[in-house]
Short mmCIF file of C-alpha atoms and ligand atoms in Angstrom, two decimals:
data_model
loop_
_atom_site.label_atom_id
_atom_site.label_comp_id
_atom_site.label_asym_id
_atom_site.label_seq_id
_atom_site.Cartn_x
_atom_site.Cartn_y
_atom_site.Cartn_z
CA MET A 1 7.09 -3.72 15.62
CA ARG A 2 9.46 -4.22 12.75
CA PRO A 3 11.22 -7.14 11.17
CA PRO A 4 14.18 -8.09 12.86
CA GLU A 5 17.49 -6.89 11.72
CA GLY A 6 18.67 -9.22 8.65
CA CYS A 7 15.29 -10.73 8.94
CA THR A 8 15.04 -14.21 7.21
CA LEU A 9 11.37 -14.59 7.99
CA CYS A 10 10.56 -15.57 4.10
CA ASP A 11 12.58 -16.13 1.01
CA LEU A 12 12.30 -12.51 -0.11
CA HIS A 13 15.31 -11.84 2.09
CA ARG A 14 17.69 -13.66 -0.26
CA ARG A 15 17.68 -10.95 -3.14
CA ARG A 16 16.74 -7.80 -1.01
CA THR A 17 19.02 -4.64 -0.80
CA ASN A 18 16.96 -2.91 1.77
CA ILE A 19 14.03 -3.88 4.29
CA VAL A 20 11.57 -1.20 2.76
CA MET A 21 9.79 0.36 6.09
CA PRO A 22 6.76 2.73 6.35
CA ASP A 23 6.91 6.18 5.24
CA GLY A 24 4.85 9.20 6.10
CA ASN A 25 3.26 10.26 9.33
CA PRO A 26 0.50 7.90 11.09
CA SER A 27 -0.66 10.73 13.65
CA TYR A 28 -3.64 11.36 11.08
CA GLY A 29 -4.47 7.48 11.19
CA ILE A 30 -4.58 7.06 7.24
CA VAL A 31 -2.35 4.45 5.82
CA PHE A 32 -1.88 3.46 2.13
CA VAL A 33 -0.95 -0.09 1.35
CA GLY A 34 0.84 -1.21 -1.73
CA GLU A 35 1.85 -4.49 -2.81
CA GLY A 36 5.72 -4.76 -2.29
CA PRO A 37 8.72 -2.75 -2.97
CA GLY A 38 9.90 -2.44 -6.33
CA GLU A 39 13.65 -1.83 -7.68
CA SER A 40 13.84 1.73 -6.88
CA GLU A 41 12.14 1.01 -3.25
CA ASP A 42 14.76 -1.83 -2.78
CA LEU A 43 17.62 0.42 -3.28
CA GLU A 44 16.34 3.51 -1.50
CA GLY A 45 14.72 1.58 1.50
CA ARG A 46 11.62 3.82 1.11
CA PRO A 47 8.20 2.87 -0.22
CA PHE A 48 6.74 4.22 -3.39
CA VAL A 49 9.82 6.42 -4.76
CA GLY A 50 9.99 4.88 -8.31
CA ARG A 51 7.44 5.45 -10.99
CA SER A 52 4.36 4.24 -9.13
CA GLY A 53 5.28 6.56 -6.22
CA LYS A 54 5.68 9.83 -8.61
CA ILE A 55 1.93 8.97 -9.61
CA LEU A 56 0.68 8.51 -6.20
CA ASP A 57 2.39 11.82 -5.06
CA GLN A 58 1.06 13.73 -7.86
CA MET A 59 -2.81 12.31 -7.27
CA MET A 60 -2.13 13.30 -3.63
CA ARG A 61 -1.20 16.84 -4.50
CA GLU A 62 -3.99 17.14 -6.84
CA ALA A 63 -6.53 16.33 -4.00
CA GLY A 64 -4.76 18.60 -1.82
CA PHE A 65 -2.50 16.70 0.81
CA ASP A 66 0.79 14.90 0.66
CA ARG A 67 2.73 11.99 2.26
CA THR A 68 3.23 14.14 5.28
CA LYS A 69 -0.55 13.67 6.25
CA VAL A 70 -0.52 9.73 5.69
CA MET A 71 1.47 6.76 5.90
CA ILE A 72 2.40 4.68 3.37
CA THR A 73 3.50 0.91 3.61
CA ASN A 74 3.28 -2.45 1.71
CA THR A 75 2.18 -5.97 2.26
CA VAL A 76 5.81 -7.20 2.33
CA LYS A 77 8.79 -5.24 3.21
CA CYS A 78 11.25 -6.82 0.77
CA ARG A 79 11.05 -6.77 -2.98
CA PRO A 80 9.71 -9.79 -4.83
CA PRO A 81 11.83 -10.75 -7.62
CA CYS A 82 10.90 -9.09 -11.08
CA ASN A 83 7.90 -7.49 -9.39
CA ARG A 84 6.09 -10.32 -9.33
CA ASP A 85 2.95 -10.39 -6.84
CA PRO A 86 3.85 -11.24 -3.51
CA MET A 87 3.26 -14.81 -2.49
CA PRO A 88 0.56 -15.67 0.63
CA GLU A 89 3.42 -17.20 2.74
CA GLU A 90 5.65 -13.81 2.01
CA MET A 91 2.35 -11.91 3.13
CA ALA A 92 1.96 -14.11 5.94
CA ALA A 93 5.26 -13.66 7.39
CA CYS A 94 5.15 -9.92 7.08
CA ARG A 95 1.63 -9.45 8.30
CA PRO A 96 2.34 -9.14 12.06
CA PHE A 97 4.54 -5.91 11.06
CA LEU A 98 1.85 -4.76 8.88
CA GLU A 99 -0.86 -5.22 11.55
CA SER A 100 1.50 -3.05 14.19
CA GLU A 101 1.39 -0.45 11.63
CA LEU A 102 -2.44 -0.56 11.10
CA CYS A 103 -3.80 -1.12 14.39
CA GLY A 104 -3.80 2.62 15.07
CA ALA A 105 -5.59 3.43 11.72
CA ARG A 106 -8.93 5.21 11.07
CA LEU A 107 -8.70 4.27 7.53
CA VAL A 108 -6.63 2.05 5.64
CA ILE A 109 -6.49 2.22 1.53
CA GLY A 110 -5.44 -0.88 -0.39
CA LEU A 111 -3.68 -0.04 -3.49
CA GLY A 112 -4.34 -2.86 -5.79
CA LYS A 113 -5.31 -6.58 -5.68
CA SER A 114 -2.43 -8.02 -3.32
CA ALA A 115 -2.93 -5.35 -0.81
CA CYS A 116 -6.87 -5.98 -1.07
CA ARG A 117 -6.42 -9.81 -1.03
CA ASP A 118 -4.07 -9.88 1.94
CA LEU A 119 -6.48 -7.51 3.88
CA THR A 120 -9.71 -8.82 3.08
CA GLY A 121 -9.34 -12.07 1.52
CA TYR A 122 -11.27 -11.00 -1.30
CA GLU A 123 -10.05 -12.54 -4.75
CA GLY A 124 -12.46 -11.18 -7.36
CA PRO A 125 -11.95 -8.30 -9.99
CA MET A 126 -10.87 -5.07 -8.64
CA SER A 127 -13.56 -3.30 -10.61
CA GLU A 128 -16.39 -4.85 -8.41
CA VAL A 129 -15.05 -3.44 -5.16
CA VAL A 130 -13.18 -0.33 -6.08
CA ASN A 131 -13.98 2.72 -3.59
CA ILE A 132 -16.66 0.56 -1.82
CA PRO A 133 -15.70 1.07 2.04
CA MET A 134 -15.59 -2.07 4.15
CA THR A 135 -14.38 -2.86 7.32
CA ILE A 136 -11.49 -5.00 8.28
CA SER A 137 -10.55 -6.26 11.69
CA ILE A 138 -6.99 -5.58 13.23
CA GLN A 139 -6.00 -6.87 16.34
CA GLY A 140 -9.64 -6.74 17.32
CA LYS A 141 -10.26 -3.24 16.18
CA GLU A 142 -12.62 -2.48 13.42
CA ILE A 143 -11.12 -0.01 10.68
CA VAL A 144 -12.59 1.40 7.52
CA PHE A 145 -10.84 -0.33 4.55
CA ILE A 146 -11.20 1.21 0.92
CA PRO A 147 -9.93 -0.91 -1.85
CA THR A 148 -8.64 1.03 -5.17
CA TYR A 149 -6.47 0.70 -7.89
CA HIS A 150 -2.55 0.45 -7.55
CA PRO A 151 -0.87 3.65 -9.20
CA ALA A 152 0.85 1.49 -11.74
CA ALA A 153 -2.67 0.59 -12.93
CA THR A 154 -3.45 3.86 -13.93
CA ILE A 155 -0.66 4.56 -16.31
CA TYR A 156 -2.59 3.66 -19.56
CA ASN A 157 -6.03 3.38 -18.27
CA LYS A 158 -8.21 6.44 -18.02
CA ASN A 159 -11.21 4.82 -15.74
CA SER A 160 -8.44 3.35 -13.24
CA ARG A 161 -6.75 6.76 -13.10
CA GLU A 162 -10.33 8.43 -12.39
CA ALA A 163 -10.88 5.98 -9.63
CA LEU A 164 -7.98 6.43 -7.87
CA GLN A 165 -8.41 10.18 -8.18
CA GLU A 166 -11.73 9.69 -6.47
CA THR A 167 -10.12 7.67 -3.68
CA MET A 168 -7.61 10.57 -3.07
CA ARG A 169 -10.64 12.86 -2.75
CA VAL A 170 -12.36 10.69 -0.20
CA VAL A 171 -9.05 10.56 1.75
CA ALA A 172 -8.75 14.53 1.65
CA GLU A 173 -12.39 14.71 3.25
CA TRP A 174 -11.23 12.25 5.94
CA LEU A 175 -8.25 14.60 6.60
CA LYS A 176 -10.50 17.68 7.19
N1 LIG B 201 4.80 -0.55 -5.68
C1 LIG B 201 4.29 -1.16 -4.56
O1 LIG B 201 3.25 -1.84 -4.44
N2 LIG B 201 4.81 -0.56 -3.65
C2 LIG B 201 5.86 0.28 -3.51
O2 LIG B 201 6.81 0.60 -2.54
C3 LIG B 201 6.25 0.59 -4.81
C4 LIG B 201 5.71 0.15 -5.71
#
């Protein structure tokens, strides 16, 4: 299920260039969920192709896999202005599309606090939950969910970088 052509379900449609649909391969059942498209993603129409995407790609490569083995998507499919966090009503408008992307998954990775809040309702600090597996219910199906840091949070923070590297090692194990 995807947003309708020219979707106007929330106000993010006003400034978008492209609706950014998932990228990658759903057949391994592993989905990374980011926050929302940034400028590069809005222009190109693909998730995680800008600075954060380069970090994500590099960390995947270091762990021994790449985007062809996972699916990558976002809580909202249109860029929030000035890269602000998506608002609850924007995430709610996109939720049916996100659920349709997740319902066949075995493992979902939440990249950053917006994705974790949207999928688990958790509002506390990421440091309390990072890399602790939990379960989310998507369309009546229980799916393992791992909260972790957003790639952008790892740029100047060694602890976040190491935590995201650990997440990638766990994903590599699931791919075996
Ligand atoms: N940050 C995100 O959360 N998603 C993208 O697609 C790009 C940057």
